[in-house]
Amino acid sequence: MEKIQRALEDYLETKRLAFPRLFFLSNEDLLDILSHSKDANCVQPHLRKCFANVFHLNIAKSPMEAVTSMQSVE
């Protein structure tokens, strides 16, 4: 079990090193983001933990699911 836990922590560390904003998230939050990476709306609850003053992203319903606008907390 310890070997699996260590491997998981190493994997999450590589993701955090690739995108340092992920250091603001707990392991559970990061696993949630990674497990739902195909659905951009599932990432919405974690935005406030990564970026200051970001409340919500408006995402186009196109095949590319591009972000069309951003709403602040204010």
Short mmCIF file of the C-alpha atoms (twelve columns), coordinates in Angstrom:
data_MODEL
# 
_entry.id   MODEL 
# 
loop_
_atom_site.group_PDB 
_atom_site.id 
_atom_site.type_symbol 
_atom_site.label_atom_id 
_atom_site.label_alt_id 
_atom_site.label_comp_id 
_atom_site.label_asym_id 
_atom_site.label_seq_id 
_atom_site.Cartn_x 
_atom_site.Cartn_y 
_atom_site.Cartn_z 
_atom_site.pdbx_PDB_model_num 
ATOM 1  C CA . MET A 1  0.000   0.000  0.000   1 
ATOM 2  C CA . GLU A 2  2.845   2.386  0.800   1 
ATOM 3  C CA . LYS A 3  4.384   1.730  -2.608  1 
ATOM 4  C CA . ILE A 4  1.114   2.643  -4.335  1 
ATOM 5  C CA . GLN A 5  0.737   5.794  -2.223  1 
ATOM 6  C CA . ARG A 6  4.281   6.878  -3.030  1 
ATOM 7  C CA . ALA A 7  3.759   6.252  -6.757  1 
ATOM 8  C CA . LEU A 8  0.564   8.325  -6.679  1 
ATOM 9  C CA . GLU A 9  2.290   11.189 -4.877  1 
ATOM 10 C CA . ASP A 10 5.141   11.082 -7.407  1 
ATOM 11 C CA . TYR A 11 2.631   11.224 -10.269 1 
ATOM 12 C CA . LEU A 12 0.830   14.206 -8.745  1 
ATOM 13 C CA . GLU A 13 4.170   15.908 -8.150  1 
ATOM 14 C CA . THR A 14 5.014   15.662 -11.868 1 
ATOM 15 C CA . LYS A 15 1.685   17.327 -12.710 1 
ATOM 16 C CA . ARG A 16 2.332   20.092 -10.180 1 
ATOM 17 C CA . LEU A 17 5.813   20.711 -11.550 1 
ATOM 18 C CA . ALA A 18 4.366   21.016 -15.053 1 
ATOM 19 C CA . PHE A 19 1.767   23.571 -13.874 1 
ATOM 20 C CA . PRO A 20 2.758   25.192 -10.551 1 
ATOM 21 C CA . ARG A 21 -0.731  26.575 -9.831  1 
ATOM 22 C CA . LEU A 22 -1.699  22.998 -8.962  1 
ATOM 23 C CA . PHE A 23 0.349   23.300 -5.760  1 
ATOM 24 C CA . PHE A 24 -2.620  25.247 -4.352  1 
ATOM 25 C CA . LEU A 25 -4.823  22.148 -4.599  1 
ATOM 26 C CA . SER A 26 -5.067  19.181 -2.295  1 
ATOM 27 C CA . ASN A 27 -4.336  15.710 -3.646  1 
ATOM 28 C CA . GLU A 28 -8.073  14.958 -3.705  1 
ATOM 29 C CA . ASP A 29 -8.858  18.081 -5.721  1 
ATOM 30 C CA . LEU A 30 -6.057  17.388 -8.170  1 
ATOM 31 C CA . LEU A 31 -7.216  13.789 -8.636  1 
ATOM 32 C CA . ASP A 32 -10.729 15.068 -9.286  1 
ATOM 33 C CA . ILE A 33 -9.450  17.423 -11.988 1 
ATOM 34 C CA . LEU A 34 -7.306  14.760 -13.606 1 
ATOM 35 C CA . SER A 35 -10.074 12.171 -13.576 1 
ATOM 36 C CA . HIS A 36 -12.525 14.595 -15.234 1 
ATOM 37 C CA . SER A 37 -10.091 16.234 -17.635 1 
ATOM 38 C CA . LYS A 38 -12.376 15.600 -20.628 1 
ATOM 39 C CA . ASP A 39 -15.200 17.644 -19.075 1 
ATOM 40 C CA . ALA A 40 -14.203 21.288 -18.612 1 
ATOM 41 C CA . ASN A 41 -17.242 22.023 -16.434 1 
ATOM 42 C CA . CYS A 42 -16.016 19.599 -13.761 1 
ATOM 43 C CA . VAL A 43 -12.948 21.796 -13.248 1 
ATOM 44 C CA . GLN A 44 -15.064 24.856 -12.401 1 
ATOM 45 C CA . PRO A 45 -15.263 24.250 -8.612  1 
ATOM 46 C CA . HIS A 46 -11.469 24.236 -8.345  1 
ATOM 47 C CA . LEU A 47 -10.819 27.494 -10.206 1 
ATOM 48 C CA . ARG A 48 -11.037 29.706 -7.127  1 
ATOM 49 C CA . LYS A 49 -8.301  27.690 -5.446  1 
ATOM 50 C CA . CYS A 50 -5.909  28.077 -8.380  1 
ATOM 51 C CA . PHE A 51 -6.570  31.604 -9.635  1 
ATOM 52 C CA . ALA A 52 -7.306  34.729 -7.647  1 
ATOM 53 C CA . ASN A 53 -10.663 36.366 -8.363  1 
ATOM 54 C CA . VAL A 54 -11.848 33.801 -10.937 1 
ATOM 55 C CA . PHE A 55 -15.397 32.710 -10.200 1 
ATOM 56 C CA . HIS A 56 -16.669 31.065 -13.369 1 
ATOM 57 C CA . LEU A 57 -15.622 30.336 -16.952 1 
ATOM 58 C CA . ASN A 58 -18.127 30.420 -19.776 1 
ATOM 59 C CA . ILE A 59 -17.304 27.584 -22.122 1 
ATOM 60 C CA . ALA A 60 -18.603 27.316 -25.695 1 
ATOM 61 C CA . LYS A 61 -20.452 24.131 -26.533 1 
ATOM 62 C CA . SER A 62 -18.328 23.587 -29.645 1 
ATOM 63 C CA . PRO A 63 -16.154 20.531 -30.276 1 
ATOM 64 C CA . MET A 64 -13.138 22.473 -29.017 1 
ATOM 65 C CA . GLU A 65 -14.922 23.676 -25.831 1 
ATOM 66 C CA . ALA A 66 -13.093 26.993 -25.884 1 
ATOM 67 C CA . VAL A 67 -13.377 29.444 -23.001 1 
ATOM 68 C CA . THR A 68 -15.398 32.403 -24.260 1 
ATOM 69 C CA . SER A 69 -15.408 34.572 -21.139 1 
ATOM 70 C CA . MET A 70 -14.502 34.678 -17.484 1 
ATOM 71 C CA . GLN A 71 -16.468 36.021 -14.517 1 
ATOM 72 C CA . SER A 72 -14.747 37.458 -11.475 1 
ATOM 73 C CA . VAL A 73 -15.886 37.185 -7.888  1 
ATOM 74 C CA . GLU A 74 -16.702 40.887 -7.918  1 
# 
